[in-house]
mmCIF file of C-alpha atoms in Angstrom:
data_model
loop_
_atom_site.group_PDB
_atom_site.id
_atom_site.type_symbol
_atom_site.label_atom_id
_atom_site.label_comp_id
_atom_site.label_asym_id
_atom_site.label_seq_id
_atom_site.Cartn_x
_atom_site.Cartn_y
_atom_site.Cartn_z
ATOM 1 C CA SER A 62 0.000 0.000 0.000
ATOM 2 C CA GLU A 63 1.094 3.593 -0.551
ATOM 3 C CA PRO A 64 2.545 5.313 2.516
ATOM 4 C CA SER A 65 0.114 7.887 3.955
ATOM 5 C CA THR A 66 2.504 9.760 6.231
ATOM 6 C CA ILE A 67 5.717 11.666 5.788
ATOM 7 C CA GLU A 68 7.528 9.028 7.839
ATOM 8 C CA GLY A 69 6.079 6.277 5.706
ATOM 9 C CA GLN A 70 7.162 8.035 2.528
ATOM 10 C CA THR A 71 10.663 8.466 3.930
ATOM 11 C CA LYS A 72 10.865 4.780 4.849
ATOM 12 C CA ALA A 73 9.661 3.738 1.418
ATOM 13 C CA LYS A 74 12.260 5.935 -0.246
ATOM 14 C CA MET A 75 15.083 4.743 1.980
ATOM 15 C CA ALA A 76 14.075 1.104 1.486
ATOM 16 C CA ALA A 77 14.702 1.577 -2.216
ATOM 17 C CA GLU A 78 17.998 3.381 -1.675
ATOM 18 C CA TYR A 79 19.719 1.275 0.987
ATOM 19 C CA GLY A 80 20.575 -2.379 0.566
ATOM 20 C CA GLN A 81 19.570 -2.639 -3.095
ATOM 21 C CA TRP A 82 19.544 -0.695 -6.338
ATOM 22 C CA ARG A 83 16.410 1.324 -6.905
ATOM 23 C CA ASP A 84 15.954 -0.456 -10.246
ATOM 24 C CA GLY A 85 17.858 -2.594 -12.731
ATOM 25 C CA ILE A 86 20.734 -1.414 -14.858
ATOM 26 C CA CYS A 87 18.609 -1.682 -18.015
ATOM 27 C CA ASP A 88 15.518 0.046 -16.571
ATOM 28 C CA CYS A 89 16.240 3.226 -18.484
ATOM 29 C CA PHE A 90 12.700 4.216 -19.459
ATOM 30 C CA GLY A 91 10.922 4.696 -16.142
ATOM 31 C CA PRO A 92 9.658 8.020 -14.710
ATOM 32 C CA THR A 93 13.188 9.418 -14.358
ATOM 33 C CA GLY A 94 14.917 6.976 -16.671
ATOM 34 C CA CYS A 95 14.702 8.790 -20.003
ATOM 35 C CA SER A 96 16.298 12.019 -18.796
ATOM 36 C CA SER A 97 19.219 10.274 -17.085
ATOM 37 C CA PHE A 98 19.699 7.895 -20.016
ATOM 38 C CA CYS A 99 19.784 10.787 -22.515
ATOM 39 C CA LEU A 100 22.454 12.603 -20.503
ATOM 40 C CA ALA A 101 24.489 9.406 -20.184
ATOM 41 C CA CYS A 102 24.286 8.674 -23.917
ATOM 42 C CA TRP A 103 25.642 11.991 -25.187
ATOM 43 C CA TYR A 104 29.331 11.268 -24.706
ATOM 44 C CA PRO A 105 31.333 13.348 -24.116
ATOM 45 C CA CYS A 106 29.104 16.449 -24.347
ATOM 46 C CA CYS A 107 26.711 15.624 -21.480
ATOM 47 C CA THR A 108 28.973 13.232 -19.583
ATOM 48 C CA PRO A 109 30.414 15.978 -17.333
ATOM 49 C CA CYS A 110 26.871 17.090 -16.448
ATOM 50 C CA ILE A 111 25.508 13.726 -15.307
ATOM 51 C CA PHE A 112 28.768 12.799 -13.594
ATOM 52 C CA ALA A 113 28.854 16.117 -11.699
ATOM 53 C CA LYS A 114 25.229 15.642 -10.629
ATOM 54 C CA ILE A 115 25.917 12.189 -9.162
ATOM 55 C CA ALA A 116 29.121 13.388 -7.498
ATOM 56 C CA SER A 117 27.200 16.323 -6.021
ATOM 57 C CA ARG A 118 24.575 13.982 -4.556
ATOM 58 C CA LEU A 119 27.357 11.960 -2.931
ATOM 59 C CA ASP A 120 29.218 15.136 -1.936
ATOM 60 C CA TRP A 121 32.403 13.693 -3.459
ATOM 61 C CA GLN A 122 34.957 16.404 -2.848
ATOM 62 C CA VAL A 123 38.506 16.261 -4.171
ATOM 63 C CA ASN A 124 41.068 18.767 -2.951
ATOM 64 C CA ALA A 125 42.705 19.002 -6.369
ATOM 65 C CA LEU A 126 39.425 20.272 -7.867
ATOM 66 C CA ARG A 127 38.683 23.034 -5.363
ATOM 67 C CA SER A 128 40.079 25.671 -7.701
ATOM 68 C CA PHE A 129 37.345 24.857 -10.238
ATOM 69 C CA GLY A 130 34.509 26.202 -8.068
ATOM 70 C CA GLN A 131 32.907 26.474 -4.665
ATOM 71 C CA THR A 132 30.477 23.552 -4.948
ATOM 72 C CA THR A 133 31.095 19.896 -5.682
ATOM 73 C CA PHE A 134 28.902 20.133 -8.764
ATOM 74 C CA LYS A 135 30.835 23.056 -10.267
ATOM 75 C CA GLN A 136 34.189 21.465 -9.496
ATOM 76 C CA TRP A 137 33.416 18.210 -11.299
ATOM 77 C CA LEU A 138 31.462 19.888 -14.095
ATOM 78 C CA ARG A 139 34.274 22.270 -15.012
ATOM 79 C CA ALA A 140 37.067 19.731 -14.610
ATOM 80 C CA LEU A 141 35.342 17.094 -16.722
ATOM 81 C CA SER A 142 34.203 19.678 -19.260
ATOM 82 C CA ALA A 143 37.857 20.578 -19.782
ATOM 83 C CA LEU A 144 38.639 16.884 -20.257
ATOM 84 C CA ALA A 145 35.739 16.534 -22.704
ATOM 85 C CA ILE A 146 36.995 19.527 -24.717
ATOM 86 C CA VAL A 147 40.450 17.962 -24.912
ATOM 87 C CA TYR A 148 38.851 14.719 -26.102
ATOM 88 C CA MET A 149 36.792 16.435 -28.797
ATOM 89 C CA ILE A 150 39.731 18.471 -30.095
ATOM 90 C CA ALA A 151 41.929 15.370 -30.166
ATOM 91 C CA TYR A 152 39.236 13.272 -31.868
ATOM 92 C CA TYR A 153 38.584 15.946 -34.529
ATOM 93 C CA SER A 154 42.320 16.316 -35.135
ATOM 94 C CA TYR A 155 42.679 12.537 -35.409
ATOM 95 C CA GLU A 156 39.917 12.319 -38.016
ATOM 96 C CA GLN A 157 41.320 15.168 -40.090
ATOM 97 C CA LEU A 158 44.921 13.954 -39.963
ATOM 98 C CA SER A 159 43.850 10.410 -40.737
ATOM 99 C CA ALA A 160 42.028 11.587 -43.870
ATOM 100 C CA MET A 161 45.028 13.673 -44.910
ATOM 101 C CA ALA A 162 47.411 10.751 -44.340
ATOM 102 C CA THR A 163 45.211 8.467 -46.444
ATOM 103 C CA ALA A 164 45.138 10.980 -49.301
ATOM 104 C CA GLN A 165 48.895 11.484 -49.116
ATOM 105 C CA PHE A 166 49.411 7.722 -49.062
ATOM 106 C CA HIS A 167 47.829 7.429 -52.514
ATOM 107 C CA LYS A 168 50.033 10.238 -53.809
ATOM 108 C CA ASP A 169 53.158 8.410 -52.671
ATOM 109 C CA ILE A 170 52.353 5.366 -54.811
ATOM 110 C CA SER A 171 54.283 5.171 -58.086
ATOM 111 C CA TYR A 172 52.793 3.055 -60.892
ATOM 112 C CA TYR A 173 54.867 1.237 -63.545
ATOM 113 C CA GLY A 174 52.403 -0.432 -65.879
ATOM 114 C CA ASN A 175 50.940 -3.348 -63.954
ATOM 115 C CA TYR A 176 53.330 -2.794 -61.084
ATOM 116 C CA TYR A 177 53.606 -0.151 -58.431
ATOM 117 C CA SER A 178 55.934 0.818 -55.646
ATOM 118 C CA TYR A 179 55.345 2.757 -52.453
ATOM 119 C CA GLN A 180 57.773 4.998 -50.668
ATOM 120 C CA ALA A 181 56.347 7.034 -47.800
ATOM 121 C CA SER A 182 57.311 10.663 -48.004
ATOM 122 C CA GLU A 183 58.489 12.635 -44.987
ATOM 123 C CA TYR A 184 55.199 14.518 -44.980
ATOM 124 C CA THR A 185 53.213 11.271 -44.810
ATOM 125 C CA SER A 186 55.365 10.018 -41.940
ATOM 126 C CA ARG A 187 54.713 13.193 -39.974
ATOM 127 C CA LEU A 188 50.983 12.923 -40.606
ATOM 128 C CA LEU A 189 50.941 9.335 -39.362
ATOM 129 C CA THR A 190 52.912 10.301 -36.255
ATOM 130 C CA TYR A 191 50.522 13.122 -35.374
ATOM 131 C CA THR A 192 47.566 10.832 -36.051
ATOM 132 C CA GLU A 193 48.879 8.291 -33.552
ATOM 133 C CA ILE A 194 49.485 10.990 -30.944
ATOM 134 C CA PHE A 195 45.922 12.297 -31.131
ATOM 135 C CA ASP A 196 44.600 8.729 -31.149
ATOM 136 C CA ILE A 197 46.439 8.083 -27.871
ATOM 137 C CA ILE A 198 45.034 11.299 -26.378
ATOM 138 C CA THR A 199 41.455 10.268 -27.181
ATOM 139 C CA PHE A 200 42.099 6.830 -25.669
ATOM 140 C CA VAL A 201 43.519 8.330 -22.459
ATOM 141 C CA CYS A 202 40.587 10.737 -22.086
ATOM 142 C CA SER A 203 38.104 7.893 -22.570
ATOM 143 C CA ALA A 204 40.001 5.733 -20.073
ATOM 144 C CA VAL A 205 39.857 8.523 -17.481
ATOM 145 C CA PHE A 206 36.086 8.802 -17.902
ATOM 146 C CA VAL A 207 35.644 5.032 -17.520
ATOM 147 C CA ILE A 208 37.888 4.857 -14.441
ATOM 148 C CA LEU A 209 36.050 7.745 -12.793
ATOM 149 C CA ALA A 210 32.718 6.060 -13.545
ATOM 150 C CA LEU A 211 34.056 2.882 -11.933
ATOM 151 C CA VAL A 212 35.133 4.753 -8.794
ATOM 152 C CA LEU A 213 31.777 6.529 -8.673
ATOM 153 C CA ARG A 214 29.889 3.236 -8.903
ATOM 154 C CA LYS A 215 31.916 1.772 -6.053
ATOM 155 C CA MET A 216 31.143 4.873 -3.984
ATOM 156 C CA VAL A 217 27.404 4.564 -4.628
ATOM 157 C CA ARG A 218 27.395 0.905 -3.651
ATOM 158 C CA ARG A 219 29.454 1.597 -0.532
ATOM 159 C CA ARG A 220 27.325 4.564 0.488
ATOM 160 C CA TYR A 221 24.065 2.637 0.119
ATOM 161 C CA LEU A 222 25.369 -0.811 1.157
ATOM 162 C CA ILE A 223 24.369 -2.277 -2.203
ATOM 163 C CA PRO A 224 25.647 -5.836 -2.677
ATOM 164 C CA THR A 225 26.780 -7.218 -6.005
ATOM 165 C CA THR A 226 25.564 -10.510 -7.425
ATOM 166 C CA CYS A 227 28.664 -12.097 -5.852
ATOM 167 C CA ASP A 228 27.813 -10.934 -2.319
ATOM 168 C CA ASP A 229 24.867 -13.278 -1.785
ATOM 169 C CA GLY A 230 22.642 -10.478 -0.515
ATOM 170 C CA THR A 231 25.089 -8.962 1.975
ATOM 171 C CA TYR A 232 27.261 -6.004 1.060
ATOM 172 C CA GLY A 233 30.999 -6.669 1.012
ATOM 173 C CA GLU A 234 30.985 -10.456 1.355
ATOM 174 C CA ASN A 235 33.095 -11.002 -1.760
ATOM 175 C CA SER A 236 35.088 -7.854 -2.414
ATOM 176 C CA PHE A 237 37.200 -9.316 -5.230
ATOM 177 C CA CYS A 238 34.273 -10.652 -7.228
ATOM 178 C CA GLY A 239 32.391 -7.419 -6.533
ATOM 179 C CA ALA A 240 35.291 -5.395 -7.913
ATOM 180 C CA VAL A 241 35.352 -7.543 -11.058
ATOM 181 C CA GLU A 242 31.621 -6.988 -11.518
ATOM 182 C CA ASP A 243 31.970 -3.219 -11.109
ATOM 183 C CA ILE A 244 34.805 -3.146 -13.645
ATOM 184 C CA ALA A 245 32.821 -5.199 -16.168
ATOM 185 C CA VAL A 246 29.690 -3.067 -15.765
ATOM 186 C CA SER A 247 31.608 0.218 -15.982
ATOM 187 C CA PHE A 248 33.531 -0.893 -19.070
ATOM 188 C CA PHE A 249 30.908 -2.750 -21.104
ATOM 189 C CA CYS A 250 27.735 -0.995 -19.855
ATOM 190 C CA TRP A 251 29.187 2.434 -19.125
ATOM 191 C CA THR A 252 26.157 4.441 -20.280
ATOM 192 C CA CYS A 253 23.617 2.291 -18.442
ATOM 193 C CA SER A 254 25.771 2.307 -15.314
ATOM 194 C CA LEU A 255 25.833 6.121 -15.203
ATOM 195 C CA ALA A 256 22.090 6.271 -15.819
ATOM 196 C CA GLN A 257 21.410 3.744 -13.046
ATOM 197 C CA MET A 258 23.497 5.711 -10.536
ATOM 198 C CA ALA A 259 21.703 8.917 -11.535
ATOM 199 C CA ARG A 260 18.303 7.291 -11.002
ATOM 200 C CA HIS A 261 19.331 5.755 -7.703
ATOM 201 C CA THR A 262 20.612 9.026 -6.247
ATOM 202 C CA ASP A 263 17.834 11.067 -7.914
ATOM 203 C CA ALA A 264 20.528 13.218 -9.471
ATOM 204 C CA VAL A 265 18.619 14.144 -12.634
ATOM 205 C CA GLY A 266 14.925 13.866 -11.831
ATOM 206 C CA THR A 267 12.229 14.110 -14.472
ATOM 207 C CA ASP A 268 13.543 17.322 -16.060
ATOM 208 C CA CYS A 269 16.537 16.937 -18.338
ATOM 209 C CA ASP A 270 18.333 20.003 -17.010
ATOM 210 C CA PRO A 271 22.055 19.328 -17.419
ATOM 211 C CA MET A 272 23.262 22.470 -15.642
ATOM 212 C CA SER A 273 21.286 22.330 -12.383
ATOM 213 C CA ASP A 274 22.997 21.311 -9.151
ATOM 214 C CA PRO A 275 20.904 18.709 -7.269
ATOM 215 C CA GLY A 276 22.969 19.187 -4.104
ATOM 216 C CA PRO A 277 24.077 16.527 -1.618
ATOM 217 C CA ILE A 278 21.665 13.970 -0.233
ATOM 218 C CA ASP A 279 20.475 14.683 3.292
ATOM 219 C CA THR A 280 21.021 11.411 5.136
ATOM 220 C CA THR A 281 21.192 12.859 8.624
ATOM 221 C CA HIS A 282 18.010 11.097 9.710
ATOM 222 C CA ILE A 283 17.483 7.628 8.307
ATOM 223 C CA PRO A 284 14.712 5.474 9.804
ATOM 224 C CA THR A 285 15.458 2.097 11.355
ATOM 225 C CA GLY A 286 13.992 -1.219 10.295
ATOM 226 C CA ILE A 287 14.550 -0.648 6.592
ATOM 227 C CA PRO A 288 13.882 -3.741 4.458
ATOM 228 C CA GLY A 289 16.840 -4.680 2.316
ATOM 229 C CA VAL A 290 19.552 -3.425 4.706
ATOM 230 C CA GLN A 291 21.536 -6.385 5.972
ATOM 231 C CA PRO A 292 22.198 -6.587 9.711
ATOM 232 C CA MET A 293 25.683 -5.508 10.648
ATOM 233 C CA SER A 294 27.780 -5.781 13.749
ATOM 234 C CA THR A 295 26.560 -3.976 16.875
ATOM 235 C CA GLN A 296 30.022 -2.416 17.027
ATOM 236 C CA PRO A 297 29.994 0.869 15.080
ATOM 237 C CA VAL A 298 32.162 0.621 11.994
ATOM 238 C CA PHE A 299 32.758 2.962 9.106
ATOM 239 C CA VAL A 300 31.426 1.933 5.750
ATOM 240 C CA ASN A 301 33.577 4.613 4.180
ATOM 241 C CA GLY A 302 36.256 5.575 6.654
ATOM 242 C CA MET A 303 38.252 4.192 9.557
ATOM 243 C CA TYR A 304 37.168 3.306 13.074
ATOM 244 C CA ASN A 305 39.737 3.236 15.880
ATOM 245 C CA PRO A 306 38.700 0.511 18.355
ATOM 246 C CA SER A 307 41.287 1.591 20.911
ATOM 247 C CA THR A 308 39.799 5.067 21.306
ATOM 248 C CA GLY A 309 36.253 4.280 20.259
ATOM 249 C CA HIS A 310 36.263 7.233 17.880
ATOM 250 C CA TYR A 311 36.060 7.761 14.153
ATOM 251 C CA GLN A 312 39.008 9.298 12.380
ATOM 252 C CA LEU A 313 37.255 10.821 9.357
ATOM 253 C CA HIS A 314 34.434 13.343 8.998
ATOM 254 C CA ASP A 315 31.193 13.500 7.071
ATOM 255 C CA GLU A 316 31.037 9.775 6.353
ATOM 256 C CA VAL A 317 28.473 7.002 6.418
ATOM 257 C CA CYS A 318 28.577 4.577 9.315
ATOM 258 C CA ALA A 319 26.455 1.621 10.331
ATOM 259 C CA VAL A 320 25.389 0.550 13.798
ATOM 260 C CA GLY A 321 23.360 -2.616 14.222
ATOM 261 C CA GLY A 322 21.962 -2.452 10.708
ATOM 262 C CA LEU A 323 21.194 1.283 10.819
ATOM 263 C CA ALA A 324 22.885 3.216 8.044
ATOM 264 C CA THR A 325 23.297 6.851 8.991
ATOM 265 C CA ARG A 326 25.449 9.866 8.206
ATOM 266 C CA VAL A 327 27.510 11.784 10.731
ATOM 267 C CA THR A 328 29.517 14.955 10.417
ATOM 268 C CA LEU A 329 32.768 15.048 12.334
ATOM 269 C CA PRO A 330 35.118 18.037 12.429
ATOM 270 C CA ARG A 331 38.416 17.554 10.645
ATOM 271 C CA THR A 332 40.325 18.707 13.726
ATOM 272 C CA SER A 333 38.596 16.485 16.232
ATOM 273 C CA ALA A 334 37.790 12.792 16.536
ATOM 274 C CA ASP A 335 35.819 13.047 19.789
ATOM 275 C CA ARG A 336 32.446 12.219 18.279
ATOM 276 C CA SER A 337 31.020 9.013 16.939
ATOM 277 C CA CYS A 338 27.755 7.617 15.574
#
């Protein structure tokens, strides 16, 4: 039945977010599926937008990107937009130089009746060299996008305690097999993986607005008894951080922790480790 109270709506939403994916990786045409799928498909033009939206929802901050803007969304959007521009320039240059090299190749062929000989000119050699350089640049840019998507997927699963098919229903049971699955999904189903993460974190919504900042998810108050969240140890442990059993304190700030099956978010000052879940 549909929840009739605010608390019931919150529980229903959290039940879909913690312990399982909100939907399947190929469920790209639901209420919010089309908009996220469209942004994920337009590589590399819209890739920085959807990636920055998901990173903003997770509040994934990187010190090296702070100069790109004040918010997480702006930092990732501008950094990845620069990478996308480099990719597009390199890809266009590769296509043009490849066509020029092919045309010059035919000019270097000398025909002698039914026979011919080929001697590459210095100009052709330079064209081929530049073509290979720009081809390598496009490959490196694409590899960076795929690696970042892989890291982002691992962060989403860790944040929401989502098990892989290798974990037998419990997050983190088989870390090696889970890593292999994440790599395979990010490499072979890169577009669908981005779209699934966007739907799960509600990063895009129903409006296909690539430049809006969805902001971080407020997970300060998460209800208990959520179906799909596997019971964990009664000892508080960090899902994404480090717990010091000797002091009983957490060493990192603004991370997700779990206590007795309750996934919650705490904010700890950088200069102090005197607070816990």
